[in-house]
Coordinates of N, CA and C in Angstrom, one line a residue:
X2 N -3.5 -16.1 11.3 CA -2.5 -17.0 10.7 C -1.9 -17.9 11.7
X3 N -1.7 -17.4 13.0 CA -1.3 -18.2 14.1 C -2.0 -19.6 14.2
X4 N -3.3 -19.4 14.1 CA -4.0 -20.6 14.2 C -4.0 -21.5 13.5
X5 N -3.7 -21.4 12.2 CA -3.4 -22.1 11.1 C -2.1 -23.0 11.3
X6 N -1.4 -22.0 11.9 CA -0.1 -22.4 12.0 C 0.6 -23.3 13.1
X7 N -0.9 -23.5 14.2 CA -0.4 -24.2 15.0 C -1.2 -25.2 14.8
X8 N -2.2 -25.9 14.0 CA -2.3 -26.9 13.1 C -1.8 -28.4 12.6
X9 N -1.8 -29.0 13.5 CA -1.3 -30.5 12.9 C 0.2 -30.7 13.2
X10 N 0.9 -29.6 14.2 CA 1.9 -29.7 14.5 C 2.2 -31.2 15.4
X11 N 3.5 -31.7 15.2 CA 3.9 -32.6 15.5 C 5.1 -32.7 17.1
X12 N 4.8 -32.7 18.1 CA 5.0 -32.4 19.0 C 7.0 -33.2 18.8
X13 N 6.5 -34.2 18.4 CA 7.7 -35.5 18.4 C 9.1 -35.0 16.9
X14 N 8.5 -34.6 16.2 CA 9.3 -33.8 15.4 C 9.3 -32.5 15.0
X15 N 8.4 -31.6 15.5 CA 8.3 -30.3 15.0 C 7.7 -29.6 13.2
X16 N 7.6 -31.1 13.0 CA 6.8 -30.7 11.5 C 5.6 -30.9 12.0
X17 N 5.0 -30.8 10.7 CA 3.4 -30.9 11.0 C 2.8 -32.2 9.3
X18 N 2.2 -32.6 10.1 CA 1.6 -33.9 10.1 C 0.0 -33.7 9.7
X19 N -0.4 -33.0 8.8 CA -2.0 -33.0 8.3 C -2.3 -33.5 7.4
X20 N -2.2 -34.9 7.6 CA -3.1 -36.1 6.9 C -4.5 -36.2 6.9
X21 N -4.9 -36.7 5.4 CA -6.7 -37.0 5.2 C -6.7 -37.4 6.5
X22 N -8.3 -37.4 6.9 CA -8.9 -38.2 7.5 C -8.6 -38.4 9.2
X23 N -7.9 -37.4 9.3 CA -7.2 -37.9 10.8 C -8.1 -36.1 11.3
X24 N -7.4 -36.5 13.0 CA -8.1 -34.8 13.9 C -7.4 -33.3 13.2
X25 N -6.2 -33.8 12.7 CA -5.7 -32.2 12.0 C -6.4 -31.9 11.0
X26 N -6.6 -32.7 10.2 CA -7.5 -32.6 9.0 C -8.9 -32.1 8.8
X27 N -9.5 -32.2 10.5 CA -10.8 -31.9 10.6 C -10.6 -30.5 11.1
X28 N -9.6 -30.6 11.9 CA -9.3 -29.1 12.5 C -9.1 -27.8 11.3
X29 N -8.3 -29.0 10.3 CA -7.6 -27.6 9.4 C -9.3 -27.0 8.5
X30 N -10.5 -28.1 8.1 CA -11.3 -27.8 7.6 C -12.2 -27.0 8.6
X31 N -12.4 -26.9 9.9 CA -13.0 -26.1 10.6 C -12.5 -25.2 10.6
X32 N -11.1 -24.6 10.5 CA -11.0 -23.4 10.7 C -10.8 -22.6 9.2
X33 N -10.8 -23.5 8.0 CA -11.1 -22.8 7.1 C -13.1 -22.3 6.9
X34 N -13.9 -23.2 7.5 CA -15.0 -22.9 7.5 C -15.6 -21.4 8.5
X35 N -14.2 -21.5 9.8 CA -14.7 -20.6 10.5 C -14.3 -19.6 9.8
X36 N -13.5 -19.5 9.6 CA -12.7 -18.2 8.5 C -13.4 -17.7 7.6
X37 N -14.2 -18.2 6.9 CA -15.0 -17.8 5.3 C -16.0 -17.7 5.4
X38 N -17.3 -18.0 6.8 CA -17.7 -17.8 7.6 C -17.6 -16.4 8.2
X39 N -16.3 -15.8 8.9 CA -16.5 -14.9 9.5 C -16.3 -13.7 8.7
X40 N -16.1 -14.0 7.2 CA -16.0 -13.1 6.1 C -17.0 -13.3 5.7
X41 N -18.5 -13.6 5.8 CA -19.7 -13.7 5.4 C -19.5 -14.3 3.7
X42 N -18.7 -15.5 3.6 CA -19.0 -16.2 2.5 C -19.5 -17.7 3.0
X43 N -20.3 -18.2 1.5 CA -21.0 -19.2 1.2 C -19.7 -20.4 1.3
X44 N -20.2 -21.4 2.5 CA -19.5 -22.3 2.0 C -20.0 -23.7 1.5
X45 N -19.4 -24.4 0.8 CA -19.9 -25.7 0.2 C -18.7 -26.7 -0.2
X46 N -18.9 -27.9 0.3 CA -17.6 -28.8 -0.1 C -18.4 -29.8 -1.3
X47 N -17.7 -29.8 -2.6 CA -18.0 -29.9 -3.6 C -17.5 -32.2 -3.3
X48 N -18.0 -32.7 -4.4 CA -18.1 -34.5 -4.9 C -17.1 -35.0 -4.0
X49 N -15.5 -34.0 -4.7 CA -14.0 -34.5 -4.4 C -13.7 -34.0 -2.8
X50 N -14.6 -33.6 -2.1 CA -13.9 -33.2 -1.1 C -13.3 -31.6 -1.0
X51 N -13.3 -31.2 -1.6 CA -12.7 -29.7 -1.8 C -13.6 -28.6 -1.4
X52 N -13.5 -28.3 -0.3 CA -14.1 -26.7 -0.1 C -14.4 -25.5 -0.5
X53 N -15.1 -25.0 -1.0 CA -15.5 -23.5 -1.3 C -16.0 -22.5 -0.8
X54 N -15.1 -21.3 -0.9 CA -15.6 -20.2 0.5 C -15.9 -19.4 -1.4
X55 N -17.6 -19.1 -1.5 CA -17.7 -18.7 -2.4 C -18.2 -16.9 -1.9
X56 N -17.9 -15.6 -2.7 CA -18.5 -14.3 -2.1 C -19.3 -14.5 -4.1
X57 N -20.6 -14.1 -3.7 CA -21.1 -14.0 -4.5 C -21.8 -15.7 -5.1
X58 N -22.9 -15.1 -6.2 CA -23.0 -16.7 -6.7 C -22.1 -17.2 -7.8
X59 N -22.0 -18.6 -7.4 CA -21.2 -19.0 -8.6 C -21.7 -19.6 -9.8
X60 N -23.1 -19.4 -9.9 CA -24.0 -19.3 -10.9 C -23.8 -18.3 -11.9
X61 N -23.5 -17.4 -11.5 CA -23.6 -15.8 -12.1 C -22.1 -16.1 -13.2
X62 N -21.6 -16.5 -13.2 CA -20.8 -16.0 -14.5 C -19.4 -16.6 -13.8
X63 N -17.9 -16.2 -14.8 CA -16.7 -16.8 -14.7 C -16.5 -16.2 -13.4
X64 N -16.0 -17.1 -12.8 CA -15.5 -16.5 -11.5 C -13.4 -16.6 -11.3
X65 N -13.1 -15.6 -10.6 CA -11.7 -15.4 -9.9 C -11.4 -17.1 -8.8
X66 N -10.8 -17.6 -9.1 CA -10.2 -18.8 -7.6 C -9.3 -18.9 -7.2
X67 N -8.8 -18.4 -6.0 CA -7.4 -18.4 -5.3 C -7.5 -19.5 -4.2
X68 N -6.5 -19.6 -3.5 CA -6.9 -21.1 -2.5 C -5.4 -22.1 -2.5
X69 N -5.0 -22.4 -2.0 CA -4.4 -23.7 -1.5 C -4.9 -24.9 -1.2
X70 N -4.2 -26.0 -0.6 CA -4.1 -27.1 -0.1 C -4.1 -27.1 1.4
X71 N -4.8 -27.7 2.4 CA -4.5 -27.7 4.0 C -3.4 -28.7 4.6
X72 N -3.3 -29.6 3.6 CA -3.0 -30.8 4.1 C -1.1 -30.7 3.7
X73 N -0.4 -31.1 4.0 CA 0.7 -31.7 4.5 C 1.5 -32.5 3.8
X74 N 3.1 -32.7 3.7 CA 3.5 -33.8 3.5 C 4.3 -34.4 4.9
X75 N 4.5 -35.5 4.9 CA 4.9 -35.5 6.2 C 6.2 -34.3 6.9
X76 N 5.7 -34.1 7.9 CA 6.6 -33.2 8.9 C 7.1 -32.1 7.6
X77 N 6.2 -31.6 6.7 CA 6.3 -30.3 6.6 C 6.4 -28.5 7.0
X78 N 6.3 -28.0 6.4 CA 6.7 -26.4 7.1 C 4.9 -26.1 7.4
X79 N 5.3 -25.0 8.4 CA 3.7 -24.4 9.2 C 2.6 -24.4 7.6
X80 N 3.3 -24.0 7.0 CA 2.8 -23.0 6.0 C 2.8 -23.9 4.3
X81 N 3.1 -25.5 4.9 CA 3.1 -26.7 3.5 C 1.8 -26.1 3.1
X82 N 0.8 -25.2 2.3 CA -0.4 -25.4 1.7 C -1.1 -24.3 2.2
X83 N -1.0 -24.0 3.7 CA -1.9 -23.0 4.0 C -1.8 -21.6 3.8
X84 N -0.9 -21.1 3.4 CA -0.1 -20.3 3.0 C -0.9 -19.5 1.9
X85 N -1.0 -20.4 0.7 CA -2.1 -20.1 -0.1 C -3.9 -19.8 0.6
X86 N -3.7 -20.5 1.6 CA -5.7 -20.2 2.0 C -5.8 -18.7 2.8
X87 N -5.0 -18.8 3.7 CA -4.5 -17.6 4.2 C -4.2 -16.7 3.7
X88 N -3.5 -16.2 2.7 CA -3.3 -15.7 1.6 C -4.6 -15.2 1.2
X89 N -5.6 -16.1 0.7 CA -6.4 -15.6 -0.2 C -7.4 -15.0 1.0
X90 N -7.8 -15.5 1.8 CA -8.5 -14.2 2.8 C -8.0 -13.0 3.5
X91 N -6.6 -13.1 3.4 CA -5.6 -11.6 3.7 C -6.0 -10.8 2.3
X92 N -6.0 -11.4 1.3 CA -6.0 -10.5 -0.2 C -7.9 -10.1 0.3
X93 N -8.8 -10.5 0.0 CA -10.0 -10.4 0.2 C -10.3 -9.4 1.1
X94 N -9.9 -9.7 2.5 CA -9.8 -8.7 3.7 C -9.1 -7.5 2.9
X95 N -8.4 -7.3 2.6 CA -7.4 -6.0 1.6 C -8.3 -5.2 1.1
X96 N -8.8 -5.9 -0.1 CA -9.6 -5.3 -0.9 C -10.6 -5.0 -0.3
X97 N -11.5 -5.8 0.8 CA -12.8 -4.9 1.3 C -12.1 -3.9 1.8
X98 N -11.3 -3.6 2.6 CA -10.8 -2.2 3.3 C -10.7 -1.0 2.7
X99 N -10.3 -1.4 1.2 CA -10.3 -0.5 0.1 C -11.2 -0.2 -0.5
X100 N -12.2 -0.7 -0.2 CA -13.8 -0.4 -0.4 C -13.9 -1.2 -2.0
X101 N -13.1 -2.5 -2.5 CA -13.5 -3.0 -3.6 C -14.8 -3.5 -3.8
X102 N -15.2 -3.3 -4.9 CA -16.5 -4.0 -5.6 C -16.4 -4.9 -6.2
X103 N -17.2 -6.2 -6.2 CA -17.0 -7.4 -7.0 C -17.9 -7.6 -8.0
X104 N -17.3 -7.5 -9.4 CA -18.2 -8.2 -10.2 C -18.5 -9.6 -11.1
X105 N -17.7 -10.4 -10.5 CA -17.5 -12.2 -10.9 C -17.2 -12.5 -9.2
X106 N -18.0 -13.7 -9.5 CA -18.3 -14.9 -8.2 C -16.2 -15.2 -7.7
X107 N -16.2 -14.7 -6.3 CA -14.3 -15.1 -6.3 C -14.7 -16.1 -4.7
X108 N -13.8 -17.3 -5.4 CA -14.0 -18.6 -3.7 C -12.8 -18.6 -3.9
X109 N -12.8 -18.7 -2.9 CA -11.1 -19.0 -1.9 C -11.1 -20.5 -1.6
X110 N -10.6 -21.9 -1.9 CA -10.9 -22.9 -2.1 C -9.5 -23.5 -1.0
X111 N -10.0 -24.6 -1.0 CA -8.9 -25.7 -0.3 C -9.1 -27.3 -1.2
X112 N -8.2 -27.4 -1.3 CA -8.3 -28.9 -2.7 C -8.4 -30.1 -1.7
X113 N -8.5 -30.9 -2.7 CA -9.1 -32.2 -1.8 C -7.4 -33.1 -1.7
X114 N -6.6 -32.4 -1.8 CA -5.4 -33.5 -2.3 C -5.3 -34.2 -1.0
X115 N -5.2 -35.0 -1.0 CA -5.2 -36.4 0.4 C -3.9 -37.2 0.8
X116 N -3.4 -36.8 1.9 CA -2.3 -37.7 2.3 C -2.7 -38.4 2.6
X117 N -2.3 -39.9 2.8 CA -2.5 -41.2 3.9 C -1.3 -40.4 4.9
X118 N -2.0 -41.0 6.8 CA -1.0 -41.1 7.4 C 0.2 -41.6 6.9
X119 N 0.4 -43.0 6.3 CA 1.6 -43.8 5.6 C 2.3 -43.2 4.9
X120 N 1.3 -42.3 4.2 CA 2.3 -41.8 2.5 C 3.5 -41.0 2.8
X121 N 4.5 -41.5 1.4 CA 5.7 -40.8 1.7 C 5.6 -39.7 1.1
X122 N 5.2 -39.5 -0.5 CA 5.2 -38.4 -1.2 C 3.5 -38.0 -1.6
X123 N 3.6 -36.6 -1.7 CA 2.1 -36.1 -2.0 C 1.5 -37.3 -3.0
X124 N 0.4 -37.1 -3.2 CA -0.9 -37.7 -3.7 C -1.7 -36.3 -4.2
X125 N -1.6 -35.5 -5.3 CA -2.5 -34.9 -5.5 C -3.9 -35.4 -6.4
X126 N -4.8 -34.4 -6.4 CA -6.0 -34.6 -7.1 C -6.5 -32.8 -7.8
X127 N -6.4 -33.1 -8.9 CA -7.0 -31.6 -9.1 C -8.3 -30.9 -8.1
X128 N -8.2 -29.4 -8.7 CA -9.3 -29.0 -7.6 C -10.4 -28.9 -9.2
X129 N -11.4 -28.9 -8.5 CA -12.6 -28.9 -9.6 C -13.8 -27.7 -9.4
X130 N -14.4 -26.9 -9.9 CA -15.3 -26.5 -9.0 C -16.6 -27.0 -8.7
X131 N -17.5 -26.6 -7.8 CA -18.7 -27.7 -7.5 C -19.6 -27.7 -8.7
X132 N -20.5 -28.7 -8.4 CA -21.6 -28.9 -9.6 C -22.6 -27.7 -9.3
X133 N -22.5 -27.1 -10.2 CA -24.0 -26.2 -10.1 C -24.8 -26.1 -10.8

């Protein structure tokens, strides 16, 4: 969670600054890929932009989706969004330790919602899941 946390921080104000399209943005999507990745899940970024750390296929039937937002409003808290991604691979990590069994497709997601550097207030976009 440290690394998450040190993410798009803003040296000049102490918030953190993870707008679409900029180097935090790419950072915050790499290390959600390395993450879900090192949990041996499928990843895939669906039309809108939005990420999927899938365990299991998401062909197979209704699936569980937990997940946040990576991104930011301006000079928000460590934890504006990621909180939830984090979250959902602490819960995951949990339950394997407890030797859970899965029987529905569960992705741990990151939404596509997009700040402009400029923007004052969020811009959301629902999350969707991918086309299969």
């Amino acid at each position: 969670m440290a690394v998450a946390a040190a993410l798009g921080r803003s040296a000049a104000s102490g918030g953190y600054r993870r707008y679409a399209w900029t180097d935090a943005d790419a950072d915050c999507r790499l290390w959600f890929r390395m993450q879900a990745e090192a949990r041996r899940l499928d990843v895939e970024t669906d039309r809108n932009g939005n990420q999927w750390a899938w365990l299991g296929d998401p062909a197979a039937g209704d699936a569980v989706v937990t997940g946040s937002h990576l991104d930011s409003v301006p000079d928000g808290g460590a934890f504006d969004g990621p909180l939830g991604v984090v979250s959902s691979f602490a819960a995951l990590d949990e339950l394997r330790s407890r030797g859970a069994s899965f029987k529905r497709p569960s992705p741990s997601s990151t939404s596509a919602t997009r700040r402009a550097p400029a923007s004052a207030s969020p811009a959301s976009a629902p999350a969707s899941p991918p086309d299969t």
